[in-house]
PDB file of C-alpha atoms and ligand atoms in Angstrom:
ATOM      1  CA  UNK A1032     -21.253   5.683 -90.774  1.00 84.00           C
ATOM      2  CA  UNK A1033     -20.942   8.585 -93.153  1.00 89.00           C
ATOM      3  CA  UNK A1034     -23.038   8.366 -96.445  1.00 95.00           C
ATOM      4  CA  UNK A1035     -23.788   9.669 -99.352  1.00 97.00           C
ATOM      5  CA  UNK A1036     -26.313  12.347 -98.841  1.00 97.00           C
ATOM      6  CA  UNK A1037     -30.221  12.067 -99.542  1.00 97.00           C
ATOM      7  CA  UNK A1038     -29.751  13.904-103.012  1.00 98.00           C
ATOM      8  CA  UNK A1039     -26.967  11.616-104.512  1.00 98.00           C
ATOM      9  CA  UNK A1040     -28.533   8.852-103.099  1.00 98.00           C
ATOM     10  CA  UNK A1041     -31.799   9.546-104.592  1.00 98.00           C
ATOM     11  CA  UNK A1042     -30.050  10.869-107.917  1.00 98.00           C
ATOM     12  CA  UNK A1043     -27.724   7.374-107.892  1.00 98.00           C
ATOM     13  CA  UNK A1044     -30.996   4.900-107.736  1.00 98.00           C
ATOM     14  CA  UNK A1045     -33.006   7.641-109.943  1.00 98.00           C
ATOM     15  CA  UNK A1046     -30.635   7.323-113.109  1.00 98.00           C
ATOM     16  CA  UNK A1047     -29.555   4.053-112.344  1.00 98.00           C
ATOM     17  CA  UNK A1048     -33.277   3.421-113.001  1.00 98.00           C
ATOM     18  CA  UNK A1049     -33.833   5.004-116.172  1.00 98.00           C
ATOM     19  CA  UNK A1050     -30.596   3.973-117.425  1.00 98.00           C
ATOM     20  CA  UNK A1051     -31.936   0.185-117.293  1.00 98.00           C
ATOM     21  CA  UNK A1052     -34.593   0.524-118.437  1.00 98.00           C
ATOM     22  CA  UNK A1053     -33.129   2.483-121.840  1.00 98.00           C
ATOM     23  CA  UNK A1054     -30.385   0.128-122.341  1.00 98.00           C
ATOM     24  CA  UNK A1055     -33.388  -2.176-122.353  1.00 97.00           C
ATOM     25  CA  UNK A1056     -35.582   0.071-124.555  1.00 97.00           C
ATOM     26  CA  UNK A1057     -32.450   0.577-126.910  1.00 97.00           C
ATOM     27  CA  UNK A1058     -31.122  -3.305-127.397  1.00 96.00           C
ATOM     28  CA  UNK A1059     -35.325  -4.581-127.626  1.00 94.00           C
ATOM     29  CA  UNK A1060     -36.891  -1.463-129.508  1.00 93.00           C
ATOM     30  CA  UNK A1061     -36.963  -3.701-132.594  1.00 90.00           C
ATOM     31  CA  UNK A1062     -38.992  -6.312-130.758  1.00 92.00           C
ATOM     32  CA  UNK A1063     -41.887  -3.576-129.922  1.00 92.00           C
ATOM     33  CA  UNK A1064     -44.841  -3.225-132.118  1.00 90.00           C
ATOM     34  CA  UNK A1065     -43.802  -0.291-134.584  1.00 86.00           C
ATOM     35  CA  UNK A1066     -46.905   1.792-133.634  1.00 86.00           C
ATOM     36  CA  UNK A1067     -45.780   1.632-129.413  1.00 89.00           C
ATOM     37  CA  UNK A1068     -43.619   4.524-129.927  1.00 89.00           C
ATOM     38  CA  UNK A1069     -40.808   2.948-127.903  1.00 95.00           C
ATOM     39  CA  UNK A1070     -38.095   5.182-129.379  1.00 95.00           C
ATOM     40  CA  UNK A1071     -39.719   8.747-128.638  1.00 96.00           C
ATOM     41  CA  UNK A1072     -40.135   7.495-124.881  1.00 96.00           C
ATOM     42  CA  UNK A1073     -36.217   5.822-125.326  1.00 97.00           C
ATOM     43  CA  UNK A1074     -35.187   9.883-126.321  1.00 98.00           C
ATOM     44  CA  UNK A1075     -37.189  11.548-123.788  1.00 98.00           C
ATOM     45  CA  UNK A1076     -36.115   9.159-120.751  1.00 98.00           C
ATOM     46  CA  UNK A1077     -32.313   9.914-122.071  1.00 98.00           C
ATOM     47  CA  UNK A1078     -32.703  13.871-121.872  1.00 98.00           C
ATOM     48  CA  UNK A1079     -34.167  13.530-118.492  1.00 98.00           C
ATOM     49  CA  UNK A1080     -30.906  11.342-117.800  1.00 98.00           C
ATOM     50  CA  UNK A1081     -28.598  14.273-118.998  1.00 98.00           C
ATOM     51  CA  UNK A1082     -30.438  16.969-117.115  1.00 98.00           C
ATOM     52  CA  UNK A1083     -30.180  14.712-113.913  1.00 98.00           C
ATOM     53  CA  UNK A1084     -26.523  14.293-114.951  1.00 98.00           C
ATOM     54  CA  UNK A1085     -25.935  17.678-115.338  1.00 98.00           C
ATOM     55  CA  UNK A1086     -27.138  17.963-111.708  1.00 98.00           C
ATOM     56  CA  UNK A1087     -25.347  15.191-110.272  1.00 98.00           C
ATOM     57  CA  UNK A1088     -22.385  16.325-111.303  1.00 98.00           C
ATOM     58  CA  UNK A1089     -23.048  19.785-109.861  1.00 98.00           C
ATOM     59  CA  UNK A1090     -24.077  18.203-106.493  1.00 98.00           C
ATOM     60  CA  UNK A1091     -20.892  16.066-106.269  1.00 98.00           C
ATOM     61  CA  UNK A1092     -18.430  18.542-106.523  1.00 97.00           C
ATOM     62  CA  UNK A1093     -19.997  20.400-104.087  1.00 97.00           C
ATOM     63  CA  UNK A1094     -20.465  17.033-102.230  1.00 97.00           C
ATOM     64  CA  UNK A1095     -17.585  15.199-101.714  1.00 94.00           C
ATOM     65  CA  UNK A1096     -18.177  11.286-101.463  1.00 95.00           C
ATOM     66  CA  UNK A1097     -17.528   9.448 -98.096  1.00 95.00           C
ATOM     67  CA  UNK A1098     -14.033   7.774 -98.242  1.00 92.00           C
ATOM     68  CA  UNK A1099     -13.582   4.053 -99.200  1.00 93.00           C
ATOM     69  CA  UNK A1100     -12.950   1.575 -96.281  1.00 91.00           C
ATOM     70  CA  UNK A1101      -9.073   2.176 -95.302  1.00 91.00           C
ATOM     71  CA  UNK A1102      -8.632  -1.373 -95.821  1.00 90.00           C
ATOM     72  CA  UNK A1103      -9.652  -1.928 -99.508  1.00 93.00           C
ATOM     73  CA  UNK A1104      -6.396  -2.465-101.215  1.00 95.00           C
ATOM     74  CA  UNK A1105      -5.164   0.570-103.500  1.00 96.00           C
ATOM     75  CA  UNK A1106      -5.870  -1.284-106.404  1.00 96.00           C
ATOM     76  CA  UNK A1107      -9.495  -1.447-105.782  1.00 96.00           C
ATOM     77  CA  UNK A1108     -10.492   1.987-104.981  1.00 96.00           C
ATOM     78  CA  UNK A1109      -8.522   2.932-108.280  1.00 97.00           C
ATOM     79  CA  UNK A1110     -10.899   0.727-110.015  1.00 96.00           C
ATOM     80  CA  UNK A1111     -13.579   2.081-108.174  1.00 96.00           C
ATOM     81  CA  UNK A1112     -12.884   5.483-109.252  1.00 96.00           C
ATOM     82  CA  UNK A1113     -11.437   4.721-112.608  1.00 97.00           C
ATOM     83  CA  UNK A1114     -15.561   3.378-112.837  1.00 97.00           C
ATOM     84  CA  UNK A1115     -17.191   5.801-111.569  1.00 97.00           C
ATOM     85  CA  UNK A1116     -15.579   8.624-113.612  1.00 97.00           C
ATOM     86  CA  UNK A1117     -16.040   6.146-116.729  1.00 98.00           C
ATOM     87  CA  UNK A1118     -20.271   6.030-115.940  1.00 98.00           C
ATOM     88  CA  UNK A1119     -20.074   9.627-115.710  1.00 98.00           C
ATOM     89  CA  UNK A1120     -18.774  10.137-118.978  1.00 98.00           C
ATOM     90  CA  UNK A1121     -20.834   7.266-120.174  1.00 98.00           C
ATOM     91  CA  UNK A1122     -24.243   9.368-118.412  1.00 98.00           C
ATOM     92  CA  UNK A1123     -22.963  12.622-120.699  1.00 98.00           C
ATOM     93  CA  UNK A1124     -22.037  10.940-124.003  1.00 98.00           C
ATOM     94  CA  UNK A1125     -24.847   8.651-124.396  1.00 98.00           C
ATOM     95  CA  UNK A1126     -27.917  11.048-123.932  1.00 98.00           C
ATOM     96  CA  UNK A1127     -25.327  13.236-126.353  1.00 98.00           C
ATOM     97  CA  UNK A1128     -24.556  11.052-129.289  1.00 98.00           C
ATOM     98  CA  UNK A1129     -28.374  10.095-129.417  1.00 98.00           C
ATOM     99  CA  UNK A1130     -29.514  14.176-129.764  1.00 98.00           C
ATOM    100  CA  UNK A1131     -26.792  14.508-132.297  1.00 98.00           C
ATOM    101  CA  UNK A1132     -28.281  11.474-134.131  1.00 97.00           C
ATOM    102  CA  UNK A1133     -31.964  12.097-133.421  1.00 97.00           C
ATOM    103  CA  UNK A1134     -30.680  16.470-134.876  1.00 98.00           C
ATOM    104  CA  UNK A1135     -29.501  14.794-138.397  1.00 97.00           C
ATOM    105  CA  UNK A1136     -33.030  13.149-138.826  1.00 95.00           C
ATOM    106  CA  UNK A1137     -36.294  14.542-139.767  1.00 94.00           C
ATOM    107  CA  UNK A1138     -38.566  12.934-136.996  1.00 94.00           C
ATOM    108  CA  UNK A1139     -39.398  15.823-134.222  1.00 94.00           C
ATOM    109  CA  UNK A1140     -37.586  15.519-130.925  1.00 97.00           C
ATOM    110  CA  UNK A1141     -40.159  16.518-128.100  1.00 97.00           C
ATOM    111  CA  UNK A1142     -40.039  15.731-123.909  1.00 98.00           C
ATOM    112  CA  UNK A1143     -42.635  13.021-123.299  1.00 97.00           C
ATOM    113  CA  UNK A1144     -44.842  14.894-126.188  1.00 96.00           C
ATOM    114  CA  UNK A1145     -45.023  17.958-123.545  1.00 98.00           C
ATOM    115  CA  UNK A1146     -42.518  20.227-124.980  1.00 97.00           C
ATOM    116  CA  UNK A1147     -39.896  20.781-128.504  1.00 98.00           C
ATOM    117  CA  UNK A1148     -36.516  19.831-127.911  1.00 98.00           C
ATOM    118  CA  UNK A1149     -33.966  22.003-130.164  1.00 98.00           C
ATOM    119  CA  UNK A1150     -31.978  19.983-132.453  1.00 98.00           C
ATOM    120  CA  UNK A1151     -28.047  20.823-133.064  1.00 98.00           C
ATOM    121  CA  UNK A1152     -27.579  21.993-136.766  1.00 97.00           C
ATOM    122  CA  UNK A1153     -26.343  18.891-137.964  1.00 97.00           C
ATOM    123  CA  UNK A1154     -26.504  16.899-141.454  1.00 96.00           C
ATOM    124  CA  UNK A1155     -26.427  13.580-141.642  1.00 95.00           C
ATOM    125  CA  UNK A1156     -22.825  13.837-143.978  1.00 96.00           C
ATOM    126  CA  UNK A1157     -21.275  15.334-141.166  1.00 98.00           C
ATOM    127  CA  UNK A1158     -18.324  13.228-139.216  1.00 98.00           C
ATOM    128  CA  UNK A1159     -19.724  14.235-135.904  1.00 98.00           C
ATOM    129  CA  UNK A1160     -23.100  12.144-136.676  1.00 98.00           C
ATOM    130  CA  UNK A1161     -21.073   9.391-137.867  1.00 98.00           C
ATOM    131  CA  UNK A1162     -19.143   9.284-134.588  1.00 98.00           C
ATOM    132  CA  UNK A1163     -22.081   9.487-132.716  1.00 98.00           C
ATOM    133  CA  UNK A1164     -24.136   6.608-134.481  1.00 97.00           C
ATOM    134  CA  UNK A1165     -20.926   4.868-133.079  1.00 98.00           C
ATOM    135  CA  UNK A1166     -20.758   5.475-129.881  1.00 98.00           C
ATOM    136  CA  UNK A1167     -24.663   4.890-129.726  1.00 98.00           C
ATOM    137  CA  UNK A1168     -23.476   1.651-130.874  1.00 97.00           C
ATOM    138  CA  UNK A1169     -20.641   0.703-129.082  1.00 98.00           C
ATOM    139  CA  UNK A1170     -21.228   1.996-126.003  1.00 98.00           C
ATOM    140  CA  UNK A1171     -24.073   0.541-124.345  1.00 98.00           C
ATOM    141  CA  UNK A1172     -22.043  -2.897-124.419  1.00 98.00           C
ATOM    142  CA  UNK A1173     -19.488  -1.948-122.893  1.00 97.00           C
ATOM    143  CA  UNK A1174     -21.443  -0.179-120.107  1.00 97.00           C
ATOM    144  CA  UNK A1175     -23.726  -3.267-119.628  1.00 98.00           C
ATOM    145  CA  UNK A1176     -20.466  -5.208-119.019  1.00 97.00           C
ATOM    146  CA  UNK A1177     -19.252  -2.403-116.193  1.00 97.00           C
ATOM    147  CA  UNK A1178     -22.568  -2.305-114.428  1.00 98.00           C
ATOM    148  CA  UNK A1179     -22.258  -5.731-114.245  1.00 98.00           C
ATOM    149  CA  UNK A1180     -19.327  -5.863-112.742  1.00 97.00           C
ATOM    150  CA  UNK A1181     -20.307  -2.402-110.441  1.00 98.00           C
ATOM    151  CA  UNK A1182     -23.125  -4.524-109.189  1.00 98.00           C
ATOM    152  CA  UNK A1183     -20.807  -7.530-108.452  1.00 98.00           C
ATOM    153  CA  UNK A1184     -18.454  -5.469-106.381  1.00 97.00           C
ATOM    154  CA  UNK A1185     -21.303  -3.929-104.280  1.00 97.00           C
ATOM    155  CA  UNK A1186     -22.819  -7.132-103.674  1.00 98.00           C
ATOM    156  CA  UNK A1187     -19.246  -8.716-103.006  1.00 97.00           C
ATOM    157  CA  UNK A1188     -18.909  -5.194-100.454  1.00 96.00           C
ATOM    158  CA  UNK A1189     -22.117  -6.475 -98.932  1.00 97.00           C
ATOM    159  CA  UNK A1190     -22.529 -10.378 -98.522  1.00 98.00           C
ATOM    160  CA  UNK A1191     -18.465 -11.342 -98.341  1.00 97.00           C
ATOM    161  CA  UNK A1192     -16.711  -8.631 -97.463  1.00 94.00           C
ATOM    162  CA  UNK A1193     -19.395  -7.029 -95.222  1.00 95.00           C
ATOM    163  CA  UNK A1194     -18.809  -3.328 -94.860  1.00 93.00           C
ATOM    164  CA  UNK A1195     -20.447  -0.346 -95.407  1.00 94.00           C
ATOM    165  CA  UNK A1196     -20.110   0.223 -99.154  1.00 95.00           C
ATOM    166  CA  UNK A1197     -23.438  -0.605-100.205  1.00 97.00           C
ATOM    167  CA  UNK A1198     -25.320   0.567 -96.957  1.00 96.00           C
ATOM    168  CA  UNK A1199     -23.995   4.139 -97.732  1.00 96.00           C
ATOM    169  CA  UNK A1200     -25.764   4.406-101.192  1.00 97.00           C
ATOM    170  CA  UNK A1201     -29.135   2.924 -99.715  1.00 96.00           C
TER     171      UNK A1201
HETATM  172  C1  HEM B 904     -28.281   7.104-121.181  1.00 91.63           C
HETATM  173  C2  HEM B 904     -29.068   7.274-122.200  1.00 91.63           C
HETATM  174  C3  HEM B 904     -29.200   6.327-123.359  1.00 91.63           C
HETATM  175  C4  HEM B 904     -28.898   4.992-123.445  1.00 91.63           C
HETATM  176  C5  HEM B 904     -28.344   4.076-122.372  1.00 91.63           C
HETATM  177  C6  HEM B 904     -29.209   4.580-124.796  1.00 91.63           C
HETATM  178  C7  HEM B 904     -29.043   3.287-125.281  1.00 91.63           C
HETATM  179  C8  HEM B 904     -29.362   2.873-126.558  1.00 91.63           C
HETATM  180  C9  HEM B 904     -29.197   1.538-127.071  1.00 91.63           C
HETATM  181  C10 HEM B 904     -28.664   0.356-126.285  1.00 91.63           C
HETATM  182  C11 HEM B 904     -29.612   1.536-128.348  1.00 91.63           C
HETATM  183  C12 HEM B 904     -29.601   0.357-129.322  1.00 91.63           C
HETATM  184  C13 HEM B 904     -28.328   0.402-130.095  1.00 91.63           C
HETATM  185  C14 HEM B 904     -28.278  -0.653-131.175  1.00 91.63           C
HETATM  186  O1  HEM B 904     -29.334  -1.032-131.708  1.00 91.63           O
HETATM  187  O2  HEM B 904     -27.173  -1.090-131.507  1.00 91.63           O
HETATM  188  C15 HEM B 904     -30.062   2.863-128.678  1.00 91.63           C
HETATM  189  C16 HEM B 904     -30.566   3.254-129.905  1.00 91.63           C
HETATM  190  C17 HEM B 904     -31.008   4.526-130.194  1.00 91.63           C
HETATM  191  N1  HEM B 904     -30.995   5.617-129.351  1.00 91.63           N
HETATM  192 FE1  HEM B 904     -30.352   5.646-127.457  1.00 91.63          FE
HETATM  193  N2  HEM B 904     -29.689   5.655-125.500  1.00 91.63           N
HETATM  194  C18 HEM B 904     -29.701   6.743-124.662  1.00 91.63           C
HETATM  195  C19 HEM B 904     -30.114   8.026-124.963  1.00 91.63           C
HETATM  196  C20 HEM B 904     -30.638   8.429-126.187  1.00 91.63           C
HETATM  197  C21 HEM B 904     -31.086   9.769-126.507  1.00 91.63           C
HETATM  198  C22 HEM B 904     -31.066  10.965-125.540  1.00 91.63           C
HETATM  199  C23 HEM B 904     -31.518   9.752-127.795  1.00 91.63           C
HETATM  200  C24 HEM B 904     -32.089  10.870-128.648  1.00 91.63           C
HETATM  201  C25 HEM B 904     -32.450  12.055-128.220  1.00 91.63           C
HETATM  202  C26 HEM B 904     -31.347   8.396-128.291  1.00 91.63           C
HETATM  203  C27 HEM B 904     -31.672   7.979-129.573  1.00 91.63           C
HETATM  204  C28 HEM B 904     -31.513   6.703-130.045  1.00 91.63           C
HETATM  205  C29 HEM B 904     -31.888   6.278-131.388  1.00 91.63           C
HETATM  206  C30 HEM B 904     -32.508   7.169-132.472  1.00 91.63           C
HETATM  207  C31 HEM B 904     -31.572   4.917-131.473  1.00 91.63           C
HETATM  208  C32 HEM B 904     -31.826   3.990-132.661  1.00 91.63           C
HETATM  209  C33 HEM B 904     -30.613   3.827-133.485  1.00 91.63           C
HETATM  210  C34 HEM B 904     -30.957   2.951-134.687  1.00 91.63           C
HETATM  211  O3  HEM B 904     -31.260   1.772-134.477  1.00 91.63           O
HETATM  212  O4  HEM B 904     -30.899   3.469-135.773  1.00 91.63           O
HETATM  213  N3  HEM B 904     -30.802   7.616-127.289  1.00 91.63           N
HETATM  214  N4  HEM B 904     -29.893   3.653-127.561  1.00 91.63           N
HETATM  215  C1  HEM B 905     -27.209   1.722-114.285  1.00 91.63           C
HETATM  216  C2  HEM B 905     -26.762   1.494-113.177  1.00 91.63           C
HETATM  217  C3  HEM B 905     -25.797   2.287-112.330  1.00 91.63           C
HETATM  218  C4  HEM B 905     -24.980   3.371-112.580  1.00 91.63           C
HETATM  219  C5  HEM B 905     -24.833   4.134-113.883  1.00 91.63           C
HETATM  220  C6  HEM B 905     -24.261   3.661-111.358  1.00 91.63           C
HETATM  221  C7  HEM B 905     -23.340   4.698-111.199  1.00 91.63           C
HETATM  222  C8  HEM B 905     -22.644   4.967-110.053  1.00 91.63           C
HETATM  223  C9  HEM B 905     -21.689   6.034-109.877  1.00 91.63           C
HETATM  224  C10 HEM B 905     -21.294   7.039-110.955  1.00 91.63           C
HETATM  225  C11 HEM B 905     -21.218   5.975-108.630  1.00 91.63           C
HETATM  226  C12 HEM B 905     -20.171   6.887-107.981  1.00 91.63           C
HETATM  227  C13 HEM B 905     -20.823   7.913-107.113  1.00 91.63           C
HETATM  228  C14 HEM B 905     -19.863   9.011-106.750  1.00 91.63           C
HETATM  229  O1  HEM B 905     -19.004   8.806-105.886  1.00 91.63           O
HETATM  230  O2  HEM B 905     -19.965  10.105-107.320  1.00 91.63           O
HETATM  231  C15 HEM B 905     -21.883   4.868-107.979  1.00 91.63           C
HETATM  232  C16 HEM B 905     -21.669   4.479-106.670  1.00 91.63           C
HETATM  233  C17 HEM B 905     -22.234   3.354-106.102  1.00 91.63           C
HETATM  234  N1  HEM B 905     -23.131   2.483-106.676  1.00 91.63           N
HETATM  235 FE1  HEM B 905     -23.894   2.613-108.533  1.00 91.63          FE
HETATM  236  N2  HEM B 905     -24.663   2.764-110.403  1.00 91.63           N
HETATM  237  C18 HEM B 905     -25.597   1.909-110.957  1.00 91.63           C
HETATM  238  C19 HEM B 905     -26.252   0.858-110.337  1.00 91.63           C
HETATM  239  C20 HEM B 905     -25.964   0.397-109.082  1.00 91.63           C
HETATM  240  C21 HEM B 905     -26.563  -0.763-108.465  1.00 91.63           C
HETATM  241  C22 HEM B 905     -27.635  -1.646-109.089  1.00 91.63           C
HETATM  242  C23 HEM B 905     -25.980  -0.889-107.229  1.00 91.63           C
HETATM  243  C24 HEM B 905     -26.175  -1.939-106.142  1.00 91.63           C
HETATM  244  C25 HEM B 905     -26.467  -3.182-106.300  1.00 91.63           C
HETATM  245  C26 HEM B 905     -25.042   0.191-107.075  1.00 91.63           C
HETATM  246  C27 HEM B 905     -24.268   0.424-105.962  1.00 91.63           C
HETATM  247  C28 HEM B 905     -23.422   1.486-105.782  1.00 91.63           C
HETATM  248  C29 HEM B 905     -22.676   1.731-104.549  1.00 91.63           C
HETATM  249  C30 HEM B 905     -22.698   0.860-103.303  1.00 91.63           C
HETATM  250  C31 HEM B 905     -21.933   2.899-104.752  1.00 91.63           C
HETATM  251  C32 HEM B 905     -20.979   3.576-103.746  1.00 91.63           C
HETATM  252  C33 HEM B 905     -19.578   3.181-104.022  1.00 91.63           C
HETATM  253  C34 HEM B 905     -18.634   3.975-103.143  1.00 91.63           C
HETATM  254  O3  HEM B 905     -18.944   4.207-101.999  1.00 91.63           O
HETATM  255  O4  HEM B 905     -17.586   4.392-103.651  1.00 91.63           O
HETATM  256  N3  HEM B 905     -25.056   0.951-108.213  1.00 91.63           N
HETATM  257  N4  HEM B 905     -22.746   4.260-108.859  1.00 91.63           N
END
């Protein structure tokens, strides 16, 4: 069976990870205690999600992904790709619009407290901010919704249709 190799399998359950568990951090942060600090840990996980990105993306198109069973109907490996591109856009623009926000503001942007992130020079007047507040807003729904639905079809891959899908991303 041909897989995905050990470094986009680790990077695929790595960010898949930390991309939860900001989504959750993002939708609950106003359910945290004020003094937990739940947003500078929210920013720091989603620059370590861009640098991985930024990786991933290196790795794949060096990497080619194993082809799609030749019996999945056209239609469904155009979805499959048509998501897949989408979550890589979604892994860039995220992590993005929330530095862009984070530069217009006057708290300090740091990596887990260890070292300063540079903001971009940015005001908060400026249209780029406002398109970034949102797509910080927007976004995250509709990504919830496809990873939903990207978990459904590799479940449906594993316990219906029974192929390899899943087994080559484990
Ligand atoms: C893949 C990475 C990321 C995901 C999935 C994500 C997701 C979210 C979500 C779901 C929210 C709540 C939105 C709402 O209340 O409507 C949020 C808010 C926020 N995010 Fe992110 N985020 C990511 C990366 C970042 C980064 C890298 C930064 C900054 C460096 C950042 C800064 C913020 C800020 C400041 C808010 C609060 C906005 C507000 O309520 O005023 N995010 N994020
Ligand atoms: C936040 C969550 C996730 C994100 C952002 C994500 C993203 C991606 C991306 C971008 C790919 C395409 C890889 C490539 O060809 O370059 C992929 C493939 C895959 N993912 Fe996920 N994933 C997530 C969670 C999951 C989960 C929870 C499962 C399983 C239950 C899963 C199962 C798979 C499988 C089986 C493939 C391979 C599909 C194929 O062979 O074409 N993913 N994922």
């Amino acid at each position: 069976m041909a897989r995905y190799t050990a470094v986009a399998r680790a990077l695929h359950w790595a960010i898949a990870v930390l991309i939860l568990l900001n989504l959750a951090l993002g939708f609950a942060h106003d359910a945290f205690p004020k003094d937990w600090a739940v947003m500078p840990v929210h920013k720091s996980i989603g620059l370590t999600i861009l640098a991985l990105t930024l990786l991933r993306i290196v790795w794949r198109l060096v990497h080619p992904a194993p082809r799609l069973p030749a019996a999945m109907p056209l239609w469904e490996k155009g979805a499959a790709h048509a998501t897949h591109f989408l979550f890589y856009a979604l892994m860039l623009i995220l992590p993005l619009s929330g530095w862009i926000m984070t530069s217009a503001g006057t708290r300090p942007l740091n990596w887990f407290l260890l070292f300063d992130v540079p903001k971009f020079g940015v005001g908060k007047e400026d249209a780029i901010v406002g398109l970034s507040r949102g797509a910080h807003e927007l976004l995250p729904w509709l990504w919830a919704a496809l990873i939903a639905i990207h978990v459904g079809a590799a479940l449906r891959h594993h316990l219906v249709l029974k192929d390899d899908v899943l087994r080559r991303m484990l």
